[in-house]
CSV table of C-alpha atoms in Angstrom, one decimal:
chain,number,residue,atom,x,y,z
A,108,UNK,CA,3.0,68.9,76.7
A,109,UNK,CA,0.9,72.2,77.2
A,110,UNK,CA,-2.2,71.8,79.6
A,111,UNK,CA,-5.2,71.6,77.7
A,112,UNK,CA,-3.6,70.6,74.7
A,113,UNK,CA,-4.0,67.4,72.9
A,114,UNK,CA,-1.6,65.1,72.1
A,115,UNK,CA,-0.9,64.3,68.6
A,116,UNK,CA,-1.7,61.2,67.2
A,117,UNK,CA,0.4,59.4,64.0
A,118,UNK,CA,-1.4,57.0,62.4
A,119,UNK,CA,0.4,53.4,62.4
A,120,UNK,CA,0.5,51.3,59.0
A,121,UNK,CA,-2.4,48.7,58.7
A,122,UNK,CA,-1.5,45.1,58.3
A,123,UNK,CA,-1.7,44.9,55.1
A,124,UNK,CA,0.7,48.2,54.2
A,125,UNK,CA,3.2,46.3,56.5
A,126,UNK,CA,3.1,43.5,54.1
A,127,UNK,CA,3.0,45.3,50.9
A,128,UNK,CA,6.3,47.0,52.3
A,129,UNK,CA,7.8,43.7,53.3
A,130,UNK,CA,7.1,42.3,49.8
A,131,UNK,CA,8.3,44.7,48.0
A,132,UNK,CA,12.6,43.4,46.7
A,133,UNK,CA,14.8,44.8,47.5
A,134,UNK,CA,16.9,47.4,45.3
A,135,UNK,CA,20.1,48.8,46.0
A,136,UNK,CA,19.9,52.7,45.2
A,137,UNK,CA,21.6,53.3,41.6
A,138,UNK,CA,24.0,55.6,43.4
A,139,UNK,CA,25.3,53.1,45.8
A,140,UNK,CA,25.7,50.5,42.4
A,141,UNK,CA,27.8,52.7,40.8
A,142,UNK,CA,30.0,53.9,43.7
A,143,UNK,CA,30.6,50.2,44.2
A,144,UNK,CA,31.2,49.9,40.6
A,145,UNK,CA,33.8,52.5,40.8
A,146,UNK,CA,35.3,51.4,43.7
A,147,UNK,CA,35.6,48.0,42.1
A,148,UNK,CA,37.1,49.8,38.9
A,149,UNK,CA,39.9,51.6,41.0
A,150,UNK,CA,41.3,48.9,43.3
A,151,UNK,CA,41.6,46.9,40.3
A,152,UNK,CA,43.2,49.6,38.3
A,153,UNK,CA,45.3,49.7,41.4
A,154,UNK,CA,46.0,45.9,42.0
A,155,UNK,CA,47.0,46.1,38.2
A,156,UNK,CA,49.6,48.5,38.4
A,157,UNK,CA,50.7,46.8,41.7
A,158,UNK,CA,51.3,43.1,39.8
A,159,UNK,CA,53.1,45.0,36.8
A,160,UNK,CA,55.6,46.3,38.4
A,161,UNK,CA,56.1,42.9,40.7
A,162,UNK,CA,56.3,41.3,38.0
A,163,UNK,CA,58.9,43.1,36.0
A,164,UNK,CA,57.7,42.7,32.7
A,165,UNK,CA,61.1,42.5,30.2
A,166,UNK,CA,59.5,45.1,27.4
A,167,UNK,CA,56.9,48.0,26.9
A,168,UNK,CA,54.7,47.3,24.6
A,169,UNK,CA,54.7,50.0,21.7
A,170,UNK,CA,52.1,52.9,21.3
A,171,UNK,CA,50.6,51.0,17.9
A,172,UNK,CA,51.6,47.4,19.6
A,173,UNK,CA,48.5,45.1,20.0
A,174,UNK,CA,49.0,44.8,23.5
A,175,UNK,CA,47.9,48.8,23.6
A,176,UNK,CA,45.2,48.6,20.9
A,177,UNK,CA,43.9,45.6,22.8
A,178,UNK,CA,43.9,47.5,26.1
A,179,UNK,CA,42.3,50.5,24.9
A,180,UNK,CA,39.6,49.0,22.4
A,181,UNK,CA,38.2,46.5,25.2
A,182,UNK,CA,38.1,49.2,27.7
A,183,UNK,CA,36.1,51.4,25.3
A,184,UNK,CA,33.9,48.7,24.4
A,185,UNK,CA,33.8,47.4,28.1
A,186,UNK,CA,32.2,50.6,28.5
A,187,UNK,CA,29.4,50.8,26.9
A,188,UNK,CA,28.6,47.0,28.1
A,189,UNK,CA,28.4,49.0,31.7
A,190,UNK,CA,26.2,51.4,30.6
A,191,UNK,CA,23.7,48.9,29.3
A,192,UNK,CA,23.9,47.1,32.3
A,193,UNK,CA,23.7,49.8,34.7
A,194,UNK,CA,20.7,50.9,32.9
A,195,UNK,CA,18.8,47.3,33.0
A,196,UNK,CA,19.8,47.0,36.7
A,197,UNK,CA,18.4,50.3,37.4
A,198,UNK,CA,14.7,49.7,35.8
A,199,UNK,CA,14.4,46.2,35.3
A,200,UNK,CA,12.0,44.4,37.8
A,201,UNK,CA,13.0,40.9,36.9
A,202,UNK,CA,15.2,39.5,39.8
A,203,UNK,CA,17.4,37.1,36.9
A,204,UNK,CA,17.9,40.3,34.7
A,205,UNK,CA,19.0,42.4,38.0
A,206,UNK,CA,21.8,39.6,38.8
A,207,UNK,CA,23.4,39.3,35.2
A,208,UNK,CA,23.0,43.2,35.0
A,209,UNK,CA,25.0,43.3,38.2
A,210,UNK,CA,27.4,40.6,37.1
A,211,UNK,CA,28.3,42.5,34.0
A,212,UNK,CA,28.7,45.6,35.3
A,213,UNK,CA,31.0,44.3,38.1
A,214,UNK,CA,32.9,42.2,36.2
A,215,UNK,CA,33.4,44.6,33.2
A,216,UNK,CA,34.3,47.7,35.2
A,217,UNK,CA,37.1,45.8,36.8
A,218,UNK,CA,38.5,44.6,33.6
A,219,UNK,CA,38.4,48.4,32.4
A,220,UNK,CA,40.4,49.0,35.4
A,221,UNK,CA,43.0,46.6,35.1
A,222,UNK,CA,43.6,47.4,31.7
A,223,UNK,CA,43.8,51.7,32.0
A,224,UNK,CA,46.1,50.2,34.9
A,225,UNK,CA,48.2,48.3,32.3
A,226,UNK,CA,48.3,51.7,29.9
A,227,UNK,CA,49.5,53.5,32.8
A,228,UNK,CA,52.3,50.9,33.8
A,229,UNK,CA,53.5,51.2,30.4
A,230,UNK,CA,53.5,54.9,30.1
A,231,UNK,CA,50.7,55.1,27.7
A,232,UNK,CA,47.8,57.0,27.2
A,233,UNK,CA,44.4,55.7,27.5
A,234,UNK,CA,43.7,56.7,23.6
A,235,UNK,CA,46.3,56.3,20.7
A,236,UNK,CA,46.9,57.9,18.0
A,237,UNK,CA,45.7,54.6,15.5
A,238,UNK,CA,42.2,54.2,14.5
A,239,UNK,CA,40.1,51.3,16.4
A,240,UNK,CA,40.9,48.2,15.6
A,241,UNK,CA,44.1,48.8,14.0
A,242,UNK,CA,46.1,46.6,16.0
A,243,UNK,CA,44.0,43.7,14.9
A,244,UNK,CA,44.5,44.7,10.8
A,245,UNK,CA,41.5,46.1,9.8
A,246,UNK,CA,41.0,49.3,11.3
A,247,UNK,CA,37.4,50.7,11.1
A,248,UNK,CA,35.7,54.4,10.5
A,249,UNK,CA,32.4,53.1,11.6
A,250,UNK,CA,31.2,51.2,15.1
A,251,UNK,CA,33.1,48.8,17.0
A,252,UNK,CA,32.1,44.9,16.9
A,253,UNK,CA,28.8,45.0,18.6
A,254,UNK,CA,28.2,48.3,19.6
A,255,UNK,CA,24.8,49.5,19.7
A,256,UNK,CA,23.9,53.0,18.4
A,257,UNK,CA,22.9,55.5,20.9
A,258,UNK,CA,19.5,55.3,19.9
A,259,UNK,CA,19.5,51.6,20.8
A,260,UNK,CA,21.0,52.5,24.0
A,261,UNK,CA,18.2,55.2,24.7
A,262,UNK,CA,15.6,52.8,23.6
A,263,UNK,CA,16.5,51.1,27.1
A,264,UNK,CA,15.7,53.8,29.0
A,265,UNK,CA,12.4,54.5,27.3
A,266,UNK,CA,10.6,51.2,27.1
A,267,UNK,CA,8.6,50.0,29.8
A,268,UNK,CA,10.8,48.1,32.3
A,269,UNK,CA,9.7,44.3,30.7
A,270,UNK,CA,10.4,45.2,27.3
A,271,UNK,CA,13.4,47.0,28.4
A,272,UNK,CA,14.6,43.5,29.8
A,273,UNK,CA,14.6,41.8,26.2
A,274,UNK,CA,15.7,44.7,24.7
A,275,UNK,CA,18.7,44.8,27.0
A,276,UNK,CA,19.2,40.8,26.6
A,277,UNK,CA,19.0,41.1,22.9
A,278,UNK,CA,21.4,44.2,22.5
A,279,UNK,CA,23.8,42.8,25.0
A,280,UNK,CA,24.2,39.5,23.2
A,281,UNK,CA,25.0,41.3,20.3
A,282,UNK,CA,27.9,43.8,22.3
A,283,UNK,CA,29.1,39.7,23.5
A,284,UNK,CA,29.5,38.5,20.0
A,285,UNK,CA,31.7,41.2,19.4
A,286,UNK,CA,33.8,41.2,22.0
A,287,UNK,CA,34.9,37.8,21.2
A,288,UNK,CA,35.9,38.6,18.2
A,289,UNK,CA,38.1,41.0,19.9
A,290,UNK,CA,39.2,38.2,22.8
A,291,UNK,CA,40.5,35.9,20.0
A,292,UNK,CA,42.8,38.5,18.2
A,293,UNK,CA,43.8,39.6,21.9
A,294,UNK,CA,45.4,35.6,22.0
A,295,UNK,CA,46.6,35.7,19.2
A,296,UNK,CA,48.3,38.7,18.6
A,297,UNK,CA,48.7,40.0,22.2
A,298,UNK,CA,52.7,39.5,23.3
A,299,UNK,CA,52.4,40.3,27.4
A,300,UNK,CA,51.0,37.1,29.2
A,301,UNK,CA,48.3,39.6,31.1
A,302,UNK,CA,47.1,40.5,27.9
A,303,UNK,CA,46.4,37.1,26.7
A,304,UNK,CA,45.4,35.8,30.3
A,305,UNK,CA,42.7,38.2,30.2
A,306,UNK,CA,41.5,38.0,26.6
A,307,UNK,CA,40.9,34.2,27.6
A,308,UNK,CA,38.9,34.8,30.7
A,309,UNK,CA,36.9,37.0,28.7
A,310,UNK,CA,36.4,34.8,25.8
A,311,UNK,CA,35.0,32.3,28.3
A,312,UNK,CA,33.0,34.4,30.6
A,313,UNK,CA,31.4,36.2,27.4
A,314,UNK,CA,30.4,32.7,26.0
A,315,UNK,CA,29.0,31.5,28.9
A,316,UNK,CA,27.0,34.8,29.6
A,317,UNK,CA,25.5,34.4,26.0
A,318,UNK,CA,24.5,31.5,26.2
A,319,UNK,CA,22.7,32.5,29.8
A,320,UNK,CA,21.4,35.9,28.1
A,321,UNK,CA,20.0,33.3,25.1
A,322,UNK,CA,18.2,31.0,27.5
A,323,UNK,CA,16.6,34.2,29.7
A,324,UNK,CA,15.4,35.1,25.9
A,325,UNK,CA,13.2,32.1,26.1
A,326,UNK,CA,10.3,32.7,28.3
A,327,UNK,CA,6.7,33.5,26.7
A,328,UNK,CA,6.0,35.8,29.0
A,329,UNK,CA,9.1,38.3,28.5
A,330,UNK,CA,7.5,40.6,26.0
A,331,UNK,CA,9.0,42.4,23.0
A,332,UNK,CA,9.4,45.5,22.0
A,333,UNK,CA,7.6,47.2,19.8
């Protein structure tokens, strides 16, 4: 330091900013979430590819097999269930919200990885030629099971952060509902023992979550939306 000059002086935080910071929860940065969603997504893409081949599976399923149709119409609709989540994780200040956001978005991204992982194994591309829905007989122009418009989807990122969380719950229980549909005909029509494996995991993890989802619905003090 210069003679003659002062020395500079930085201001500490007062007690009470120190405790406003060290209330404050907290939140992962969205860009971190959905690098480890990704990540998630790829080494399970990976692992699937990895346990077909071990395993040797006696037959490819067909382009228009439900096998396919099922691994490509849950992905797609797996999708949009990470969206929403990402979404409610991102704005939502409600700490239960944040954890089932979290969990779905995990838990779906890996199941879209395992199953592009599948398509690839069999030599089949990620979209077929069939309309939606096909491979369970009643193929459809309009939305999948469940789906929410894009409107309903932008409504989430519009609302103020506690109406977004009912929003989110009540839209989300509705992509569920669908999906099970979707589970079941994966049972009962799927012929590879992955296929069905996972159709059943979902059909019980999906149940369970809307039934969590129904009882987060309940509070008085979680507002609706307009």
């Amino acid at each position: 330091m210069a003679l003659g000059s002062s020395p500079s002086i930085t201001s500490s935080p007062t007690r009470d900013e120190r405790l406003s910071t060290a209330a404050q929860p907290y939140r992962p940065a969205r860009s971190l979430v959905v690098a480890l969603v990704l990540a998630v997504g790829v080494a399970l893409a990976a692992g699937a590819v990895a346990a077909l081949a071990w395993a040797g599976t006696a037959a490819t399923p067909a382009d228009d097999s439900a096998d396919a149709g099922f691994a490509r119409d849950m992905s797609f609709h797996h999708n949009q269930a990470v969206e929403m989540a990402l979404i409610a994780f991102d704005r939502s200040e409600n700490p239960a919200i944040r954890t089932l956001a979290s969990d779905i978005l995990l838990t779906q991204q890996a199941q879209i990885g395992m199953m592009r992982g599948w398509l690839d194994v069999w030599g089949l591309p990620p979209t077929g030629w069939e309309p939606r829905m096909a491979w369970m007989g009643h193929p459809m122009d309009g939305p999948m099971p469940g789906m929410a418009t894009a409107e309903e989807v932008g409504s989430l990122r519009e609302l103020p952060p506690a109406e977004t969380d009912r929003r989110f719950l009540e839209l989300m229980i509705r992509h569920h509902e669908g999906g099970l549909s979707m589970a079941q005909a994966g049972i009962e029509l799927g012929e590879q023992p992955v296929v069905r494996r996972l159709a059943e995991s979902i059909l019980t993890s999906q149940r369970y979550e809307i039934e969590a989802m129904e009882g987060l619905l309940q509070p008085e003090d979680l507002p609706s939306g307009p």
